[in-house]
Amino acid sequence: MRWWLVIVGMIFSLPAHAQLTAPVKNGDLTITVTGTRIPKTKIEMSNWRMAETPHVVVFSQDDEKALRDTAHNLEKLHFLLSALTGRVDKPDETIKIAVTMIGAAAEFEQLRLTDLRWQYGPFPTPFAKTIYYDPREEGPVLAATQAGSNLVLQPSIGRPSRRDCQSDGDTGLVSVSFAPTSNPDGSESWGGIVALLPVNEIAFCQSADSRLYAGFAQNYLMTYFPAAYPRWFLQGFGEMFATMVADKDFVEYGQLPTGFFQVMKQYGDYPVRNILDGRYLSGKGRIWTPYQAWRLVHLLYFSDTWKPRLQKYLSALAGGADLKTAADALGSPVELQRAVNAYRGRAVQAERMTFPVVRAPAPTVRRLTRAEAGLIRGRLELGARIEVPAEEGRDRSTALARRAAWLARLRGNATRFPDLIENQLLLAEAECRSDNPDPCLAAADRVIAQAPTDTRALVWKGTALAGLAGRAPAGERPLRLEEARRFIARANRLDPDGILPLIAYYNSFAVAGAQASDLAVGGLYKVVQSSPAAPGPRLRLGKELIVRDFKDDARSTLLPVAHGPFATPEQPTAAALLPATG
């Protein structure tokens, strides 16, 4: 593929440039926001802020200190993971992860952020999902609640604890016990105090930071070391860093999770065989929890005996071995079961790493305008609203209804605030990605009328024109596609850093049903390098590599999708293509 990279390096170079609604490369730190508004228009500020470090962007309505701490700790976690995996000071062409902090659990759930390319669990009801992750082709997205959640292992017979809890140290177990009062007639009753307290409840606070760190660690592994991981390993890897403690010049990881012994007592041991053969993913039989994932991975990772076997096991899976063959690298499942059962955590190993303060620079923070803040929810919802199930049924009908309501809301905002290019850009993207090229084109043109050099508007105009060309009579398509690509190429010249023009240029061939050019495939390769965890570009690149007879490269590109940890829309097709790679 070197000859592609030479061409792409000449035309699609990737220096850094940051803006609110476009991808930002890791290692770059500029918080500039581009855009044009009508002169003399009053700019109203919101209560949202944006913090940026060399490897993360965080959006939050929390106070500025809490936001700074969150972004700074994630940067420290990035450095810790880089040190542990030998990536410190290595070149980094990937896109920064965009993190959004949402208030309480109820507010988080109201967004209905459906997971298409990442799944949490399957875990029992107490471990309700308060995190959303989407490995998008334009850069990974992570959202979590600002408040922690009470994990109730034993429900109260009185008034239950609140669902939300504090994340800053309020992690103690709740267990208030009362005995019933004997009545003269021999019956028993509970006093009025029961209605006010969480009586006989066993619960503990799972901090919001723990979910954020776990999701961030999973993204790190899939971004910098994409492979065919089993889900249990990725989950356990994330949980190992969920308990990270960050200070000014050191970080600790690997500590015992809060409530570990209570969870083990409640749910018991889990059969290792059911983990290694994938039966835990069914959600049937014995209950699988994040704590059991932590215990297994912690044992394998920290043990001098088991770590070499773990490495052989993961290497076998990365090479395409099936679960049974790979499990042989771990040795006797009976031996592993005994080791896991004995690993109760009372003397588990943890590590502290010190580092120079300059290795994790403090974030830059700025307040967002109301127009910019209005994009945050819409951009989060993009991944959950655009794609709908292909099969007819209730799920598809529900998804279509939600998408229609979402688009109606975006159209209403764009109509009420026609001069705010942020609203028009979000609408253009939503319409184009929903396969509505005419309204997409109209929204893009409204932006270009105000900001002729806005690269995002040029990309979406080119995308809309390409979509319309694909629907035109065959004789008209070449000229119309040429016009569409002129806008995409102009966007690339104006912003050589932009990943969106690369995606749009490749897609312009797909919508026309034409074979992609070598230049388009070279751009697609850059997309995969920028967003390694995204399955869509990997699948498309894998197909192109097969056509060009780069079978080994095609296989390594497709395996993380075909045998990856999560059920994605791309997984069945990727698996079907693997035999063609030899």
XYZ file of C-alpha atoms in Angstrom:
582
model
C 0.000 0.000 0.000
C 3.025 2.330 0.033
C 2.292 3.776 -3.409
C -1.189 4.791 -2.227
C 0.315 6.550 0.762
C 2.707 8.527 -1.426
C -0.188 9.817 -3.516
C -2.335 10.509 -0.485
C 0.521 12.220 1.313
C 0.865 14.634 -1.599
C -2.799 15.527 -1.933
C -4.465 14.612 1.362
C -1.882 15.695 3.948
C -3.109 15.835 7.542
C -1.797 18.702 9.677
C -3.825 19.762 12.695
C -6.742 22.136 12.956
C -9.437 22.046 15.610
C -13.037 23.128 15.540
C -16.089 22.238 17.535
C -17.902 20.156 14.937
C -14.957 18.535 13.158
C -12.448 15.832 14.106
C -9.252 16.852 15.916
C -6.029 14.876 15.680
C -4.352 13.596 18.844
C -1.352 15.570 20.012
C -2.682 18.885 18.736
C -3.996 21.511 21.078
C -5.938 24.366 19.596
C -9.374 25.305 20.782
C -10.186 27.671 17.923
C -13.723 27.477 16.573
C -14.303 28.517 12.988
C -17.514 29.984 11.662
C -19.205 33.176 10.498
C -22.213 34.997 11.894
C -24.176 38.008 10.763
C -22.286 41.147 11.943
C -23.494 42.874 15.103
C -25.450 39.817 16.175
C -25.333 39.434 19.942
C -23.571 36.233 20.940
C -25.294 34.516 23.843
C -23.208 32.246 26.036
C -24.326 28.924 27.484
C -23.479 27.069 30.683
C -21.586 24.443 28.656
C -17.813 24.427 28.590
C -15.255 22.629 26.482
C -11.915 21.394 27.837
C -9.156 20.170 25.562
C -5.894 18.333 26.193
C -3.477 16.780 23.691
C -5.573 13.575 23.557
C -9.131 14.350 24.627
C -11.933 16.905 24.260
C -14.542 17.061 27.048
C -17.900 18.866 27.023
C -19.718 19.464 30.287
C -22.195 21.676 32.133
C -20.371 20.973 35.375
C -18.405 23.693 37.154
C -15.099 24.612 35.561
C -12.935 22.940 38.214
C -14.754 19.602 37.853
C -14.443 19.811 34.079
C -10.730 20.569 34.329
C -10.228 17.631 36.674
C -12.087 15.265 34.371
C -10.141 16.256 31.260
C -6.826 16.321 33.138
C -7.377 12.858 34.626
C -8.248 11.424 31.219
C -5.014 12.860 29.851
C -3.155 11.202 32.744
C -4.909 7.926 31.952
C -3.851 8.261 28.322
C -0.239 8.708 29.419
C -0.479 5.746 31.810
C -1.831 3.482 29.075
C 0.819 4.739 26.657
C 3.572 3.976 29.177
C 2.226 0.481 29.851
C 1.946 -0.322 26.144
C 5.188 1.285 24.995
C 3.549 4.103 23.037
C 5.010 7.149 24.778
C 6.312 9.686 22.223
C 5.154 7.558 19.292
C 3.628 9.358 16.276
C -0.140 9.635 16.582
C -2.429 10.256 13.614
C -5.631 9.194 15.363
C -8.542 11.504 16.140
C -9.171 12.675 19.680
C -12.001 11.085 21.570
C -14.898 13.481 22.225
C -16.327 13.026 25.735
C -19.660 14.480 26.829
C -20.673 14.569 30.487
C -24.430 14.382 31.057
C -26.144 15.096 34.375
C -28.136 12.380 36.118
C -28.982 8.843 35.014
C -32.551 9.817 34.058
C -31.285 12.611 31.797
C -28.817 10.207 30.221
C -31.521 7.637 29.512
C -33.850 10.227 27.975
C -31.381 10.617 25.122
C -31.983 6.952 24.131
C -28.452 6.535 22.838
C -28.743 3.133 21.192
C -25.492 1.179 20.985
C -24.976 -0.097 17.444
C -21.237 -0.734 17.500
C -20.515 -1.275 21.182
C -22.424 -3.114 23.898
C -22.339 -2.805 27.672
C -22.655 -6.234 29.194
C -24.778 -8.321 29.156
C -24.908 -7.469 32.840
C -27.734 -7.850 35.395
C -30.220 -5.078 36.108
C -28.309 -3.413 38.989
C -25.479 -2.620 36.566
C -27.559 -0.249 34.487
C -25.744 1.375 31.589
C -24.677 4.940 32.340
C -22.163 5.188 29.522
C -22.382 5.427 25.739
C -19.569 4.723 23.300
C -19.571 4.947 19.527
C -16.399 4.313 17.465
C -17.439 6.634 14.638
C -15.475 7.047 11.430
C -15.082 10.766 12.089
C -13.712 10.044 15.576
C -14.783 8.126 18.703
C -17.529 9.492 20.947
C -17.970 8.740 24.641
C -20.737 9.969 26.950
C -21.243 9.326 30.661
C -23.272 10.680 33.532
C -21.820 13.312 35.841
C -23.425 11.656 38.850
C -22.556 8.187 40.045
C -25.193 5.458 40.329
C -26.222 3.386 43.313
C -25.867 -0.310 42.505
C -28.554 -2.058 44.523
C -27.671 -5.690 45.185
C -30.457 -6.205 47.713
C -33.560 -3.988 47.406
C -34.866 -2.075 50.396
C -38.094 -3.034 52.109
C -38.456 0.624 52.956
C -37.708 3.680 50.910
C -34.876 2.817 48.499
C -31.761 4.908 48.080
C -31.770 7.501 45.364
C -30.561 6.221 42.044
C -27.912 8.928 41.700
C -25.082 9.274 44.159
C -21.984 11.370 44.622
C -18.868 10.351 42.723
C -16.327 12.104 44.927
C -15.767 9.547 47.632
C -19.358 8.670 48.593
C -18.821 5.020 47.741
C -19.526 3.307 51.030
C -21.932 0.431 51.285
C -25.432 1.144 52.478
C -26.936 -1.470 54.762
C -29.427 -0.245 57.345
C -30.993 -3.161 59.254
C -34.199 -3.152 61.275
C -36.185 -5.920 62.885
C -40.004 -5.946 62.702
C -42.098 -5.092 65.750
C -44.343 -7.835 67.223
C -47.974 -6.819 67.555
C -50.359 -8.077 70.333
C -52.194 -10.229 67.822
C -48.991 -12.008 66.934
C -48.434 -10.248 63.634
C -45.351 -8.242 62.771
C -45.131 -4.701 61.445
C -42.458 -2.227 60.506
C -42.350 1.211 62.039
C -42.987 4.411 60.130
C -39.252 5.015 59.933
C -39.069 2.236 57.348
C -40.839 4.458 54.870
C -38.036 7.001 55.209
C -34.905 4.817 55.168
C -33.358 2.198 52.867
C -34.009 -0.627 55.297
C -32.047 -3.867 54.774
C -30.798 -2.515 51.475
C -27.349 -3.467 50.225
C -26.093 -0.916 47.745
C -22.983 1.026 46.882
C -22.131 4.004 44.720
C -20.463 3.226 41.425
C -18.731 6.489 40.595
C -19.233 8.235 37.284
C -15.443 8.450 36.948
C -15.192 4.661 37.036
C -17.477 4.297 34.005
C -15.665 7.061 32.180
C -12.213 5.583 32.811
C -13.379 2.080 31.846
C -14.812 3.290 28.552
C -11.745 5.412 27.833
C -9.409 2.451 28.415
C -11.459 0.267 26.061
C -11.289 2.949 23.384
C -7.530 3.249 23.862
C -6.997 -0.451 23.248
C -9.252 -0.559 20.182
C -7.665 2.601 18.778
C -3.969 1.893 19.204
C -4.052 -1.907 19.157
C -7.086 -2.901 17.061
C -7.516 -6.674 17.081
C -10.066 -9.461 17.420
C -10.470 -9.214 21.192
C -13.068 -11.229 23.095
C -15.522 -8.928 24.823
C -14.732 -10.256 28.309
C -11.098 -9.195 27.934
C -11.958 -5.708 26.693
C -14.460 -5.278 29.543
C -12.012 -6.517 32.146
C -9.241 -4.334 30.749
C -11.476 -1.302 31.103
C -12.484 -2.236 34.646
C -8.823 -2.604 35.626
C -8.386 1.133 35.023
C -11.846 2.139 36.289
C -10.428 2.480 39.810
C -7.577 4.745 38.731
C -6.463 7.295 41.291
C -4.802 10.336 39.741
C -2.663 12.890 41.537
C -0.429 15.695 40.348
C 2.534 13.509 39.435
C 1.391 9.917 39.832
C -1.408 7.532 38.952
C -2.427 4.243 40.539
C -4.412 1.503 38.863
C -5.499 -2.054 39.506
C -7.105 -1.448 42.903
C -10.001 -3.547 44.101
C -13.344 -2.126 42.876
C -15.757 -0.780 45.464
C -18.271 -3.438 46.510
C -16.189 -6.308 45.098
C -16.819 -8.770 47.940
C -20.536 -7.980 48.069
C -20.895 -8.560 44.310
C -18.996 -11.845 44.547
C -21.204 -12.929 47.439
C -24.355 -11.963 45.564
C -23.552 -13.539 42.207
C -20.856 -16.103 42.953
C -18.129 -17.455 40.718
C -18.514 -17.700 36.975
C -17.523 -20.799 34.976
C -14.336 -20.111 33.041
C -15.444 -22.478 30.262
C -18.523 -20.336 29.640
C -16.295 -17.279 29.330
C -13.805 -18.799 26.924
C -16.435 -20.308 24.625
C -18.541 -17.143 24.557
C -21.627 -18.451 26.355
C -21.523 -15.519 28.808
C -22.682 -13.300 25.932
C -26.084 -15.005 25.867
C -27.048 -13.508 29.219
C -28.451 -16.888 30.247
C -27.424 -19.120 33.134
C -24.972 -17.761 35.679
C -24.866 -13.983 35.897
C -21.911 -12.150 34.355
C -20.823 -8.819 35.883
C -18.083 -6.232 35.273
C -16.500 -7.390 38.533
C -16.027 -10.914 37.262
C -14.447 -9.486 34.122
C -12.139 -7.401 36.347
C -11.152 -10.439 38.406
C -10.265 -12.627 35.434
C -8.311 -9.981 33.522
C -6.596 -8.700 36.673
C -5.387 -12.208 37.455
C -4.132 -12.839 33.922
C -2.530 -9.413 33.594
C -0.635 -9.242 36.896
C 0.352 -12.891 37.238
C 3.821 -13.918 36.075
C 2.369 -17.366 35.446
C -0.690 -16.368 33.477
C 0.383 -13.230 31.616
C 2.513 -15.071 28.994
C -0.420 -17.421 28.361
C -2.753 -14.442 28.003
C -0.441 -12.928 25.406
C -0.403 -16.173 23.407
C -4.196 -16.416 23.677
C -4.731 -12.860 22.401
C -2.176 -13.364 19.624
C -4.015 -16.483 18.470
C -7.326 -14.612 18.295
C -5.679 -11.673 16.532
C -4.418 -14.122 13.923
C -7.912 -15.458 13.261
C -7.999 -18.562 15.481
C -11.402 -19.701 16.723
C -12.283 -19.489 20.411
C -11.574 -23.144 21.133
C -8.159 -23.155 19.471
C -7.135 -19.895 21.126
C -8.241 -21.163 24.560
C -5.641 -23.930 24.320
C -2.971 -21.256 24.830
C -4.302 -20.645 28.347
C -3.769 -24.256 29.326
C -6.082 -26.297 31.508
C -9.453 -24.597 32.118
C -9.666 -26.474 35.427
C -6.378 -24.921 36.543
C -7.546 -21.485 35.462
C -10.877 -21.961 37.232
C -9.100 -22.786 40.501
C -6.857 -19.743 40.145
C -9.818 -17.436 39.453
C -11.888 -18.811 42.341
C -8.987 -18.259 44.716
C -8.457 -14.706 43.472
C -10.624 -12.975 46.030
C -8.832 -9.686 45.989
C -7.569 -9.374 49.567
C -3.969 -9.150 48.426
C -4.374 -8.243 44.766
C -1.604 -6.359 43.105
C -1.892 -2.712 42.107
C 0.654 -0.356 40.590
C 1.645 3.286 40.969
C 3.423 5.171 38.224
C 5.063 8.534 38.744
C 5.632 10.895 35.842
C 6.788 14.454 35.146
C 3.910 16.926 35.361
C 4.600 18.130 31.801
C 3.619 14.678 30.532
C -0.033 15.398 31.342
C -0.564 19.100 30.628
C -3.512 20.889 32.158
C -6.460 21.388 29.812
C -7.478 24.555 28.061
C -11.078 25.490 28.851
C -13.530 27.846 27.210
C -17.218 28.527 27.499
C -19.466 27.639 24.563
C -22.017 29.894 22.939
C -25.640 28.840 23.067
C -25.500 27.967 19.372
C -22.486 25.714 19.892
C -24.041 24.126 22.970
C -27.132 23.352 20.927
C -25.032 21.055 18.756
C -23.886 18.826 21.601
C -27.047 16.798 22.003
C -27.658 16.608 18.256
C -24.155 15.361 17.526
C -24.423 12.753 20.264
C -27.669 11.524 18.771
C -26.285 11.257 15.239
C -24.979 7.744 15.739
C -28.143 6.568 17.453
C -30.635 8.136 15.039
C -29.188 7.849 11.555
C -29.025 4.084 11.161
C -32.098 1.924 11.620
C -32.494 -1.868 11.637
C -32.779 -3.316 8.144
C -35.360 -5.941 9.092
C -39.019 -4.955 9.177
C -40.522 -5.063 12.641
C -41.152 -3.123 15.825
C -37.492 -2.134 16.307
C -37.286 -0.670 12.823
C -40.579 1.181 13.178
C -39.491 2.651 16.512
C -36.119 3.704 15.115
C -37.720 5.343 12.085
C -40.152 7.240 14.303
C -37.336 8.493 16.530
C -35.294 9.564 13.531
C -38.257 11.424 12.054
C -38.868 13.263 15.338
C -35.161 14.071 15.640
C -34.986 15.438 12.098
C -38.117 17.495 12.713
C -36.458 19.048 15.755
C -33.315 19.895 13.793
C -35.351 21.370 10.944
C -37.298 23.487 13.413
C -34.110 24.825 14.974
C -32.651 25.616 11.561
C -35.829 27.463 10.575
C -35.992 29.489 13.793
C -32.307 30.424 13.664
C -31.417 30.638 9.967
C -28.324 32.766 10.570
C -26.630 30.339 12.945
C -24.436 28.194 10.772
C -24.038 25.595 13.547
C -27.731 24.666 13.221
C -27.527 24.502 9.445
C -24.390 22.359 9.498
C -25.905 19.828 11.875
C -29.063 19.703 9.762
C -27.048 19.251 6.565
C -25.132 16.349 8.059
C -28.262 14.744 9.459
C -30.131 15.037 6.141
C -27.245 13.732 4.054
C -26.614 10.812 6.374
C -30.356 10.043 6.368
C -30.200 9.874 2.557
C -32.140 13.106 2.058
C -29.877 14.946 -0.428
C -32.240 17.780 -1.390
C -32.728 19.239 2.135
C -29.050 18.518 2.832
C -28.065 20.622 -0.170
C -30.397 23.447 0.887
C -28.916 23.554 4.402
C -25.343 23.473 3.077
C -26.093 26.311 0.664
C -27.454 28.434 3.511
C -24.107 28.076 5.269
C -22.076 28.776 2.133
C -24.075 31.964 1.575
C -22.707 33.247 4.892
C -19.353 31.440 4.971
C -18.185 30.519 1.454
C -15.055 28.777 2.724
C -16.644 26.676 5.475
C -15.160 23.272 4.718
C -17.917 21.297 6.405
C -20.590 23.004 4.326
C -18.577 22.291 1.170
C -18.291 18.618 2.145
C -22.023 18.264 2.738
C -22.851 20.122 -0.469
C -20.566 17.767 -2.391
C -22.121 14.788 -0.606
C -25.652 15.966 -1.451
C -24.738 16.552 -5.091
C -23.176 13.094 -5.294
C -26.343 11.576 -3.850
C -28.468 13.406 -6.421
C -26.085 12.326 -9.185
C -26.569 8.715 -8.172
C -30.309 9.131 -8.756
C -29.910 10.918 -12.096
C -30.137 9.261 -15.527
C -26.995 7.348 -16.414
C -25.980 9.822 -19.096
C -25.960 12.735 -16.634
C -24.081 11.076 -13.821
C -20.448 11.657 -14.864
C -20.783 15.434 -15.136
C -22.858 15.692 -11.974
C -20.390 13.550 -10.025
C -17.566 15.710 -11.312
C -19.344 18.778 -9.965
C -19.906 17.101 -6.598
C -16.238 16.131 -6.288
C -15.132 19.693 -7.050
C -16.771 20.862 -3.822
C -15.231 17.985 -1.858
C -11.780 18.685 -3.332
C -12.140 22.370 -2.482
C -12.888 21.455 1.128
C -9.763 19.305 1.200
C -7.593 22.131 -0.151
C -8.970 24.574 2.399
C -8.558 22.136 5.312
C -5.984 19.439 4.518
C -6.483 18.103 8.058
C -10.131 17.325 7.445
C -11.127 13.679 7.619
C -14.615 14.452 6.306
C -13.468 15.226 2.726
C -11.669 11.871 2.577
C -14.847 10.050 3.600
C -17.011 12.061 1.214
C -14.659 11.531 -1.726
C -14.653 7.768 -1.304
C -18.424 7.681 -0.772
C -18.966 9.585 -4.018
C -17.898 6.441 -5.873
C -20.065 4.167 -3.738
C -23.283 6.156 -4.308
C -22.651 6.019 -8.054
C -22.079 2.276 -7.954
C -18.615 2.788 -9.454
C -15.230 1.283 -8.660
C -13.329 3.613 -6.341
C -10.160 5.182 -7.706
C -6.775 4.455 -6.159
C -6.751 7.981 -4.777
C -10.124 7.411 -3.079
C -8.899 4.135 -1.572
C -5.746 5.878 -0.354
C -7.962 8.410 1.382
C -9.980 5.570 2.899
C -6.745 4.109 4.261
C -6.098 7.455 5.977
C -9.583 7.295 7.495
C -8.849 3.855 8.969
C -5.540 5.143 10.349
C -7.339 8.119 11.912
C -10.245 6.108 13.384
C -8.918 2.548 13.822
C -11.806 1.438 16.048
C -14.494 2.357 13.495
C -15.741 -0.818 11.758
C -17.303 0.858 8.702
C -14.105 2.163 7.064
C -12.326 -1.097 7.912
C -14.963 -3.106 6.105
C -14.826 -0.861 3.033
C -11.026 -0.900 2.960
C -10.980 -4.668 3.374
C -13.188 -5.036 0.291
C -10.928 -2.748 -1.729
C -7.809 -4.634 -0.658
C -9.362 -7.933 -1.748
C -10.178 -6.476 -5.171
C -6.553 -5.320 -5.478
C -5.227 -8.715 -4.324
C -3.647 -7.442 -1.080
C -5.043 -10.439 0.767
C -2.824 -10.362 3.871
C -3.565 -6.681 4.422
C -7.250 -7.323 3.812
C -7.282 -10.067 6.431
C -5.601 -7.965 9.117
C -7.957 -5.095 8.296
C -11.121 -7.200 8.503
C -10.350 -9.420 11.516
C -11.063 -6.763 14.188
C -14.529 -6.388 12.646
C -15.279 -9.986 11.713
C -14.145 -11.476 15.051
C -14.356 -8.322 17.138
C -15.829 -8.020 20.623
C -19.072 -6.319 19.629
C -22.012 -7.123 17.384
C -21.908 -4.433 14.682
C -23.861 -4.018 11.442
C -20.575 -4.619 9.599
C -19.642 -7.859 11.377
C -21.572 -10.408 9.239
C -20.255 -8.984 5.965
C -16.687 -8.832 7.278
C -16.902 -12.458 8.418
C -18.232 -13.502 5.016
C -15.284 -11.796 3.294
C -12.582 -13.468 5.382
C -12.404 -16.684 3.301
C -11.497 -14.541 0.279
C -8.351 -13.349 2.098
C -6.824 -16.847 2.081
